[in-house]
């Protein structure tokens, strides 16, 4: 048996933990540069705000309906997610963190009433973090996802499903007839992994509900779509094809990219941007114990600025020997940026991506026959570098990201101009000492 635990409206819920006055009011969280809605409270959804809808299109709802918009506070959301995941992990021997707001639990061997366990999970997470959750139980991961959808929808929209399925839904205790009724009431597009395009094609073929898909011919679906959809149907029928991945595979690419709050026109600022992004991806690279054999860098102008000249180049810099050393990766990224830059353009976005990743300790590189040692980027690989990077990561974990970095990397508030607009960001209550809330008695 599997469980899917999901935080309701994660980003908005995190904001409401520290600002209870937001409870019951329409709230949206905006993307980088306060561009579009990436999270909506139920009240905002009821106003008709769509996911990814540009803020300027719904700004009038602030005056007309009291809609509140907040800048994304990912540092807060990430920390709250970590706390929630730690609490949920104690309920099962295996956990797969699927995203920032949801995780799968493998309940094999767990005894007791699953609905009672689900309600205990909700109560514990709510008491310890203030985050509301929904829990779905089922014999397969796809069905558990569907059960979670039912639990959340039944709570938000009474009458859509039986009220007893709200908040915690266990498909395992439903009769076959009751389960079919739930599937009949659920659109096929609500199934995990069935996107808009596949949903539209299924609708054209007469498949509109989950039950329609369950009763469809698997061989035909595989021929018209793929083996992935075939596995989805088998999962919906109760045959488990997907296991809990409690040790996810290492990323094959790691990227950091951002849009700028204002256009950047000078090389120095762009080099600072590349340095900082390279620092971020280097840290992630070491976390998964990998090394990179090449660094890919790109910069972009905006196609929406019709009066601007357009220039959107990219460049991949191969390394002599794969590395996870921040200094070497920054050096490669900076040199790439110097090759890409052209004066006279208004650059609005940049990114650094590490490619050709290999497990640490298994990398292969070029042999410098003259120096008698493996070299990376014209520099000998010294045995103390891993320890130096380890100390760098330890200091940043203890004192906060960016506490110790390479001098060329841009800092918050620098003159580089690339920092995203966050005019509406709330304090980082749980990770910054100077932003901890103060209670006056």
Short mmCIF file of C-alpha atoms in Angstrom, two decimals, residues 255 257-260 262-264 270 273 277 298-302 311 313 337 346-351:
data_model
loop_
_atom_site.label_atom_id
_atom_site.label_comp_id
_atom_site.label_asym_id
_atom_site.label_seq_id
_atom_site.Cartn_x
_atom_site.Cartn_y
_atom_site.Cartn_z
CA UNK A 255 21.20 24.33 -14.14
CA UNK A 257 19.03 30.44 -14.59
CA UNK A 258 17.21 33.65 -13.74
CA UNK A 259 15.55 36.60 -15.40
CA UNK A 260 16.90 39.98 -14.34
CA UNK A 262 16.33 45.19 -15.04
CA UNK A 263 18.24 44.71 -18.32
CA UNK A 264 21.99 44.19 -17.89
CA UNK A 270 27.26 39.42 -16.49
CA UNK A 273 26.00 36.63 -12.67
CA UNK A 277 25.16 30.78 -10.88
CA UNK A 298 23.74 31.27 -22.18
CA UNK A 299 22.44 34.84 -22.16
CA UNK A 300 19.22 36.19 -23.64
CA UNK A 301 17.68 39.43 -24.73
CA UNK A 302 13.90 39.80 -24.58
CA UNK A 311 21.12 38.49 -29.23
CA UNK A 313 23.99 33.15 -27.77
CA UNK A 337 30.46 34.75 -20.74
CA UNK A 346 19.90 44.64 -23.23
CA UNK A 347 20.30 41.19 -21.69
CA UNK A 348 17.38 40.06 -19.52
CA UNK A 349 18.25 36.45 -18.67
CA UNK A 350 21.28 34.22 -18.15
CA UNK A 351 21.97 30.66 -17.12
#
